[in-house]
Amino acid sequence: MSQTILEAENLCKFWGGLKALNELNIEFKDKQLHSIVGPNGAGKSTLLNTLCGAYPATSGVILYHGKPITHLKGYEFCRTGIGRSFQKTNIFHNATCLENCCIAAQQRIGGSFNLFRKRSTNRKIAEIARSALEQVGLGARADTKATEVSYGEQRQLEIAMVLATAPKVLLLDEPMAGMGHEESQTIISLLKELKKQYCIVLVEHDMDAVFELSDLMTVMVDGQHLITDTVDNIRNNPLVQDAYLGNDDEVF
Amino acid sequence: MSIFANKSEKIFIYLFFAIGLFIPLFLEGNTFYINKFSTIIILAIFVMSLDYLVGRTGLITLGHAMFYGLGGYIFTILAPEYEAVNFWVYTFYVMLISGFIALIVGLIVLRTSGIYMIMITLALAQMTFYFFADSIEYGGQDGLFIYIKPETSIFGLSFLDLDNETHFYYLCLLSLFNCFVFFKIIMNSSFGRVIDALKENPDRATALGYNIFHFRLIAYVLASSLAAYAGYLFALQFGFVNPSMMSWDVSATALVMALLGGLGSIYGAIIGSFVYEGLHYFIEHLTEYWMFFMGALIIVLVLTLKYGMAGFLNNLSGGKRS
């Protein structure tokens, strides 16, 4: 059995009176792809944002390798090994693809407070950045400006930037959002490779992709954990069918 | 890779400093124009530091003149009244003390951003302005005089006489050059990489593990102490300091110059200062209503030149925008 890397205990995130996350308990294991699904407004994105430190939790604990990290500041989550990609493409448009990854890699390598060393002279950073680009299949685009690559490639770059930070956990927020079928296939085969090395938490609306990729699935409804199980069990679970197709008219 | 971002910048910098070096020879001791150029060059240093802050770091301030004024006041207050002190030693003091003040101020103002940061920097600058304007000890509205200018010897060797207009001009030109090179170096550095990132997308920079507050603080301290250095030169040139140096319209005018030159281009600060002051000088001689025409002209320039004069030059030389 693989080891649990990241877990949440009684995690709550309230927006005023709205309980976006309500007493959520969940754990993520190494080298598994664990997807989170649920109707719109179930709190999937909030969960990711809380797990990566972008939103401070209202209460509850986040454990990384068994150590609580809830008190850390937003930027410190990345340093502990939790990398996240964004739902909306969130890259540095004016920089080249390589430079985008260099920014990500430099955080880990250090020297960011060096006012005088030319950024281009740090080989180590460029190497990490280049290998991250190659990992997602963007090696040929290294010197192209991020605005000039296609939308699908920007989504790949988004993931490459996370990889360049050398994370243990990848929190991926809809990596296939707005993609065509072929572009999605690229990401799917990429994620299949990545899950051999990383613990991946995936929030995704493309259910075919989710069923194809997931080792474990969690269904969330109204900020609460409904069920966590394997893909086959989830498919046939009446509770899940109820949540999606039942009383609410919320259909994916 | 050279330090220049594009061809037009390279050409401009070479031309500017080449002409700058020889211009006193043509003016043949016409001290009025030499002084005028010195003043604009000092202004360009100030505008450059603001341009870095606003254009490169994305921190918009309306209180930058506070450090300009403080630079002058720090020197005048520290230096003994009737004794020539060493210019370089006091350059160090002025920049160190103003840097320390900027650190404290930065800790406060950098907690805000956007319009709030504009307001809070403005408020702090006005507080400082009125502190000096109302103080009896520091001369109130009249400010303080500098009776004896510093000497500039290094290890007993002195090349510059600050009372000599031409010498002072060369000191200003050298300062501007150093300032430009300094900013280009930090822009190309590892630090500059983070600054570029957090200007474009602070949230992503945070998600990548950078504490953007620290980087902004360093940029703020650097820019502020260079503004203070410019204020120190200004005080030396005119032999006095007064609160009007740190009035809010000095900050606003500098912002217009930076905008005119091309925000974030650094060398645009030199163009902006010279174009603004040049226009000012010529229009002032043509009509009483120079402010009116100047304003109209600036509006036209800002609207037509999207990336300022620097962007215009870059287009002329056929370069891509960087």
mmCIF file of N, CA, C and O in Angstrom, chain B residues 103-168:
data_model
loop_
_atom_site.group_PDB
_atom_site.id
_atom_site.type_symbol
_atom_site.label_atom_id
_atom_site.label_comp_id
_atom_site.label_asym_id
_atom_site.label_seq_id
_atom_site.Cartn_x
_atom_site.Cartn_y
_atom_site.Cartn_z
ATOM 1 N N LEU B 103 12.614 51.417 4.403
ATOM 2 C CA LEU B 103 12.302 50.082 4.934
ATOM 3 C C LEU B 103 11.102 50.158 5.878
ATOM 4 O O LEU B 103 10.162 49.366 5.780
ATOM 5 N N ILE B 104 11.141 51.161 6.766
ATOM 6 C CA ILE B 104 10.038 51.324 7.716
ATOM 7 C C ILE B 104 8.752 51.691 6.958
ATOM 8 O O ILE B 104 7.690 51.106 7.171
ATOM 9 N N VAL B 105 8.879 52.685 6.062
ATOM 10 C CA VAL B 105 7.708 53.119 5.294
ATOM 11 C C VAL B 105 7.165 51.965 4.454
ATOM 12 O O VAL B 105 5.963 51.725 4.388
ATOM 13 N N GLY B 106 8.098 51.225 3.842
ATOM 14 C CA GLY B 106 7.703 50.092 3.005
ATOM 15 C C GLY B 106 6.933 49.048 3.791
ATOM 16 O O GLY B 106 5.962 48.474 3.290
ATOM 17 N N LEU B 107 7.361 48.805 5.014
ATOM 18 C CA LEU B 107 6.666 47.818 5.845
ATOM 19 C C LEU B 107 5.198 48.194 6.025
ATOM 20 O O LEU B 107 4.337 47.342 6.177
ATOM 21 N N ILE B 108 4.944 49.508 5.994
ATOM 22 C CA ILE B 108 3.554 49.961 6.145
ATOM 23 C C ILE B 108 2.833 49.972 4.796
ATOM 24 O O ILE B 108 1.809 49.321 4.628
ATOM 25 N N VAL B 109 3.418 50.681 3.834
ATOM 26 C CA VAL B 109 2.660 50.919 2.594
ATOM 27 C C VAL B 109 2.514 49.666 1.736
ATOM 28 O O VAL B 109 1.549 49.526 1.000
ATOM 29 N N LEU B 110 3.482 48.743 1.823
ATOM 30 C CA LEU B 110 3.418 47.586 0.929
ATOM 31 C C LEU B 110 2.394 46.546 1.382
ATOM 32 O O LEU B 110 2.201 45.539 0.716
ATOM 33 N N ARG B 111 1.753 46.813 2.508
ATOM 34 C CA ARG B 111 0.652 45.929 2.896
ATOM 35 C C ARG B 111 -0.586 46.221 2.048
ATOM 36 O O ARG B 111 -1.532 45.466 2.049
ATOM 37 N N THR B 112 -0.538 47.368 1.371
ATOM 38 C CA THR B 112 -1.665 47.728 0.520
ATOM 39 C C THR B 112 -1.222 47.631 -0.936
ATOM 40 O O THR B 112 -0.061 47.415 -1.221
ATOM 41 N N SER B 113 -2.161 47.794 -1.838
ATOM 42 C CA SER B 113 -1.767 47.862 -3.242
ATOM 43 C C SER B 113 -2.791 48.695 -3.995
ATOM 44 O O SER B 113 -3.831 49.058 -3.451
ATOM 45 N N GLY B 114 -2.459 48.999 -5.241
ATOM 46 C CA GLY B 114 -3.370 49.748 -6.097
ATOM 47 C C GLY B 114 -3.700 51.120 -5.536
ATOM 48 O O GLY B 114 -2.826 51.836 -5.067
ATOM 49 N N ILE B 115 -4.971 51.447 -5.568
ATOM 50 C CA ILE B 115 -5.417 52.779 -5.171
ATOM 51 C C ILE B 115 -5.109 53.050 -3.699
ATOM 52 O O ILE B 115 -4.789 54.166 -3.315
ATOM 53 N N TYR B 116 -5.136 52.000 -2.873
ATOM 54 C CA TYR B 116 -4.868 52.192 -1.444
ATOM 55 C C TYR B 116 -3.416 52.560 -1.223
ATOM 56 O O TYR B 116 -3.092 53.383 -0.378
ATOM 57 N N MET B 117 -2.552 51.938 -2.015
ATOM 58 C CA MET B 117 -1.147 52.266 -1.873
ATOM 59 C C MET B 117 -0.889 53.694 -2.329
ATOM 60 O O MET B 117 -0.113 54.420 -1.708
ATOM 61 N N ILE B 118 -1.573 54.116 -3.393
ATOM 62 C CA ILE B 118 -1.430 55.503 -3.855
ATOM 63 C C ILE B 118 -1.813 56.463 -2.731
ATOM 64 O O ILE B 118 -1.089 57.412 -2.430
ATOM 65 N N MET B 119 -2.939 56.177 -2.096
ATOM 66 C CA MET B 119 -3.423 57.081 -1.057
ATOM 67 C C MET B 119 -2.497 57.109 0.151
ATOM 68 O O MET B 119 -2.214 58.156 0.712
ATOM 69 N N ILE B 120 -2.022 55.940 0.549
ATOM 70 C CA ILE B 120 -1.230 55.897 1.782
ATOM 71 C C ILE B 120 0.174 56.492 1.560
ATOM 72 O O ILE B 120 0.713 57.176 2.437
ATOM 73 N N THR B 121 0.727 56.296 0.357
ATOM 74 C CA THR B 121 2.029 56.927 0.091
ATOM 75 C C THR B 121 1.867 58.442 0.020
ATOM 76 O O THR B 121 2.702 59.186 0.527
ATOM 77 N N LEU B 122 0.757 58.864 -0.575
ATOM 78 C CA LEU B 122 0.468 60.300 -0.643
ATOM 79 C C LEU B 122 0.330 60.881 0.766
ATOM 80 O O LEU B 122 0.900 61.924 1.088
ATOM 81 N N ALA B 123 -0.406 60.168 1.601
ATOM 82 C CA ALA B 123 -0.630 60.648 2.965
ATOM 83 C C ALA B 123 0.690 60.770 3.722
ATOM 84 O O ALA B 123 0.956 61.788 4.374
ATOM 85 N N LEU B 124 1.535 59.741 3.620
ATOM 86 C CA LEU B 124 2.809 59.781 4.337
ATOM 87 C C LEU B 124 3.698 60.899 3.827
ATOM 88 O O LEU B 124 4.369 61.588 4.599
ATOM 89 N N ALA B 125 3.687 61.095 2.495
ATOM 90 C CA ALA B 125 4.515 62.159 1.924
ATOM 91 C C ALA B 125 4.026 63.529 2.384
ATOM 92 O O ALA B 125 4.828 64.407 2.713
ATOM 93 N N GLN B 126 2.718 63.696 2.432
ATOM 94 C CA GLN B 126 2.178 64.988 2.877
ATOM 95 C C GLN B 126 2.461 65.231 4.363
ATOM 96 O O GLN B 126 2.732 66.351 4.770
ATOM 97 N N MET B 127 2.414 64.148 5.140
ATOM 98 C CA MET B 127 2.766 64.276 6.558
ATOM 99 C C MET B 127 4.192 64.782 6.708
ATOM 100 O O MET B 127 4.470 65.690 7.491
ATOM 101 N N THR B 128 5.088 64.186 5.921
ATOM 102 C CA THR B 128 6.488 64.586 6.002
ATOM 103 C C THR B 128 6.653 66.022 5.515
ATOM 104 O O THR B 128 7.384 66.814 6.112
ATOM 105 N N PHE B 129 5.930 66.332 4.435
ATOM 106 C CA PHE B 129 5.958 67.688 3.898
ATOM 107 C C PHE B 129 5.583 68.701 4.983
ATOM 108 O O PHE B 129 6.297 69.670 5.236
ATOM 109 N N TYR B 130 4.464 68.471 5.672
ATOM 110 C CA TYR B 130 4.006 69.432 6.679
ATOM 111 C C TYR B 130 4.882 69.423 7.918
ATOM 112 O O TYR B 130 5.032 70.436 8.589
ATOM 113 N N PHE B 131 5.483 68.261 8.189
ATOM 114 C CA PHE B 131 6.409 68.218 9.321
ATOM 115 C C PHE B 131 7.540 69.212 9.096
ATOM 116 O O PHE B 131 7.869 70.020 9.957
ATOM 117 N N PHE B 132 8.104 69.192 7.886
ATOM 118 C CA PHE B 132 9.214 70.116 7.616
ATOM 119 C C PHE B 132 8.729 71.538 7.392
ATOM 120 O O PHE B 132 9.392 72.492 7.770
ATOM 121 N N ALA B 133 7.547 71.672 6.791
ATOM 122 C CA ALA B 133 7.022 73.018 6.520
ATOM 123 C C ALA B 133 6.684 73.753 7.823
ATOM 124 O O ALA B 133 6.805 74.961 7.904
ATOM 125 N N ASP B 134 6.278 73.011 8.850
ATOM 126 C CA ASP B 134 5.876 73.646 10.107
ATOM 127 C C ASP B 134 6.980 73.680 11.149
ATOM 128 O O ASP B 134 6.824 74.285 12.204
ATOM 129 N N SER B 135 8.087 72.998 10.844
ATOM 130 C CA SER B 135 9.123 72.913 11.874
ATOM 131 C C SER B 135 9.891 74.222 11.955
ATOM 132 O O SER B 135 10.194 74.851 10.939
ATOM 133 N N ILE B 136 10.212 74.600 13.156
ATOM 134 C CA ILE B 136 11.004 75.812 13.337
ATOM 135 C C ILE B 136 12.473 75.468 13.196
ATOM 136 O O ILE B 136 13.249 76.155 12.551
ATOM 137 N N GLU B 137 12.813 74.325 13.762
ATOM 138 C CA GLU B 137 14.206 73.890 13.762
ATOM 139 C C GLU B 137 14.757 73.712 12.349
ATOM 140 O O GLU B 137 15.919 73.994 12.076
ATOM 141 N N TYR B 138 13.910 73.206 11.449
ATOM 142 C CA TYR B 138 14.389 72.924 10.100
ATOM 143 C C TYR B 138 13.978 73.998 9.087
ATOM 144 O O TYR B 138 13.840 73.737 7.902
ATOM 145 N N GLY B 139 13.727 75.186 9.583
ATOM 146 C CA GLY B 139 13.547 76.321 8.689
ATOM 147 C C GLY B 139 12.159 76.511 8.109
ATOM 148 O O GLY B 139 11.946 77.419 7.306
ATOM 149 N N GLY B 140 11.216 75.681 8.479
ATOM 150 C CA GLY B 140 9.836 75.860 8.000
ATOM 151 C C GLY B 140 9.754 75.888 6.492
ATOM 152 O O GLY B 140 10.469 75.163 5.805
ATOM 153 N N GLN B 141 8.902 76.778 5.985
ATOM 154 C CA GLN B 141 8.696 76.869 4.540
ATOM 155 C C GLN B 141 9.973 77.267 3.800
ATOM 156 O O GLN B 141 10.158 76.918 2.636
ATOM 157 N N ASP B 142 10.830 78.023 4.463
ATOM 158 C CA ASP B 142 12.038 78.501 3.787
ATOM 159 C C ASP B 142 13.100 77.423 3.668
ATOM 160 O O ASP B 142 14.001 77.540 2.848
ATOM 161 N N GLY B 143 13.022 76.431 4.508
ATOM 162 C CA GLY B 143 13.993 75.348 4.436
ATOM 163 C C GLY B 143 15.329 75.729 5.034
ATOM 164 O O GLY B 143 15.439 76.667 5.831
ATOM 165 N N LEU B 144 16.349 75.023 4.619
ATOM 166 C CA LEU B 144 17.683 75.221 5.178
ATOM 167 C C LEU B 144 18.680 75.517 4.064
ATOM 168 O O LEU B 144 18.508 75.086 2.934
ATOM 169 N N PHE B 145 19.725 76.237 4.416
ATOM 170 C CA PHE B 145 20.755 76.540 3.424
ATOM 171 C C PHE B 145 21.993 75.677 3.622
ATOM 172 O O PHE B 145 22.300 75.273 4.731
ATOM 173 N N ILE B 146 22.647 75.434 2.526
ATOM 174 C CA ILE B 146 23.923 74.729 2.589
ATOM 175 C C ILE B 146 24.985 75.771 2.282
ATOM 176 O O ILE B 146 25.066 76.284 1.166
ATOM 177 N N TYR B 147 25.787 76.126 3.307
ATOM 178 C CA TYR B 147 26.735 77.217 3.101
ATOM 179 C C TYR B 147 28.011 76.749 2.436
ATOM 180 O O TYR B 147 28.620 77.452 1.658
ATOM 181 N N ILE B 148 28.401 75.543 2.779
ATOM 182 C CA ILE B 148 29.660 75.047 2.219
ATOM 183 C C ILE B 148 29.420 73.702 1.554
ATOM 184 O O ILE B 148 28.889 72.783 2.176
ATOM 185 N N LYS B 149 29.783 73.629 0.291
ATOM 186 C CA LYS B 149 29.564 72.384 -0.422
ATOM 187 C C LYS B 149 30.633 71.361 -0.043
ATOM 188 O O LYS B 149 31.752 71.730 0.284
ATOM 189 N N PRO B 150 30.288 70.080 -0.138
ATOM 190 C CA PRO B 150 31.259 69.054 0.241
ATOM 191 C C PRO B 150 32.434 69.011 -0.718
ATOM 192 O O PRO B 150 32.335 69.442 -1.867
ATOM 193 N N GLU B 151 33.539 68.490 -0.221
ATOM 194 C CA GLU B 151 34.675 68.239 -1.121
ATOM 195 C C GLU B 151 34.611 66.768 -1.538
ATOM 196 O O GLU B 151 33.935 65.968 -0.898
ATOM 197 N N THR B 152 35.298 66.436 -2.619
ATOM 198 C CA THR B 152 35.067 65.128 -3.210
ATOM 199 C C THR B 152 36.295 64.238 -3.256
ATOM 200 O O THR B 152 36.427 63.398 -4.124
ATOM 201 N N SER B 153 37.241 64.478 -2.309
ATOM 202 C CA SER B 153 38.485 63.719 -2.414
ATOM 203 C C SER B 153 38.290 62.247 -2.052
ATOM 204 O O SER B 153 37.475 61.892 -1.211
ATOM 205 N N ILE B 154 39.010 61.411 -2.773
ATOM 206 C CA ILE B 154 39.110 60.009 -2.409
ATOM 207 C C ILE B 154 40.576 59.730 -2.151
ATOM 208 O O ILE B 154 41.413 59.960 -3.031
ATOM 209 N N PHE B 155 40.896 59.266 -0.960
ATOM 210 C CA PHE B 155 42.293 59.030 -0.546
ATOM 211 C C PHE B 155 43.155 60.254 -0.851
ATOM 212 O O PHE B 155 44.261 60.143 -1.391
ATOM 213 N N GLY B 156 42.631 61.400 -0.552
ATOM 214 C CA GLY B 156 43.407 62.623 -0.717
ATOM 215 C C GLY B 156 43.461 63.183 -2.138
ATOM 216 O O GLY B 156 43.981 64.246 -2.374
ATOM 217 N N LEU B 157 42.886 62.439 -3.097
ATOM 218 C CA LEU B 157 42.875 62.937 -4.463
ATOM 219 C C LEU B 157 41.507 63.521 -4.784
ATOM 220 O O LEU B 157 40.498 62.872 -4.566
ATOM 221 N N SER B 158 41.508 64.719 -5.291
ATOM 222 C CA SER B 158 40.228 65.341 -5.604
ATOM 223 C C SER B 158 40.182 65.747 -7.071
ATOM 224 O O SER B 158 41.070 66.426 -7.563
ATOM 225 N N PHE B 159 39.170 65.255 -7.757
ATOM 226 C CA PHE B 159 39.054 65.579 -9.187
ATOM 227 C C PHE B 159 37.928 66.566 -9.455
ATOM 228 O O PHE B 159 37.908 67.221 -10.462
ATOM 229 N N LEU B 160 36.988 66.591 -8.543
ATOM 230 C CA LEU B 160 35.794 67.390 -8.804
ATOM 231 C C LEU B 160 35.664 68.514 -7.802
ATOM 232 O O LEU B 160 35.854 68.330 -6.599
ATOM 233 N N ASP B 161 35.324 69.671 -8.322
ATOM 234 C CA ASP B 161 35.026 70.795 -7.447
ATOM 235 C C ASP B 161 33.544 71.092 -7.612
ATOM 236 O O ASP B 161 33.093 71.502 -8.679
ATOM 237 N N LEU B 162 32.776 70.846 -6.572
ATOM 238 C CA LEU B 162 31.321 70.946 -6.715
ATOM 239 C C LEU B 162 30.849 72.381 -6.921
ATOM 240 O O LEU B 162 29.720 72.615 -7.332
ATOM 241 N N ASP B 163 31.702 73.351 -6.626
ATOM 242 C CA ASP B 163 31.306 74.735 -6.888
ATOM 243 C C ASP B 163 31.442 75.090 -8.361
ATOM 244 O O ASP B 163 30.899 76.077 -8.828
ATOM 245 N N ASN B 164 32.162 74.258 -9.068
ATOM 246 C CA ASN B 164 32.328 74.471 -10.509
ATOM 247 C C ASN B 164 31.190 73.793 -11.253
ATOM 248 O O ASN B 164 30.987 72.580 -11.134
ATOM 249 N N GLU B 165 30.434 74.574 -12.032
ATOM 250 C CA GLU B 165 29.225 74.059 -12.675
ATOM 251 C C GLU B 165 29.523 72.874 -13.582
ATOM 252 O O GLU B 165 28.770 71.920 -13.621
ATOM 253 N N THR B 166 30.615 72.970 -14.349
ATOM 254 C CA THR B 166 30.937 71.892 -15.281
ATOM 255 C C THR B 166 31.286 70.610 -14.528
ATOM 256 O O THR B 166 30.846 69.524 -14.885
ATOM 257 N N HIS B 167 32.066 70.764 -13.461
ATOM 258 C CA HIS B 167 32.410 69.589 -12.658
ATOM 259 C C HIS B 167 31.147 68.940 -12.091
ATOM 260 O O HIS B 167 30.989 67.722 -12.113
ATOM 261 N N PHE B 168 30.278 69.792 -11.582
ATOM 262 C CA PHE B 168 29.050 69.272 -11.001
ATOM 263 C C PHE B 168 28.208 68.571 -12.063
ATOM 264 O O PHE B 168 27.624 67.522 -11.808
#
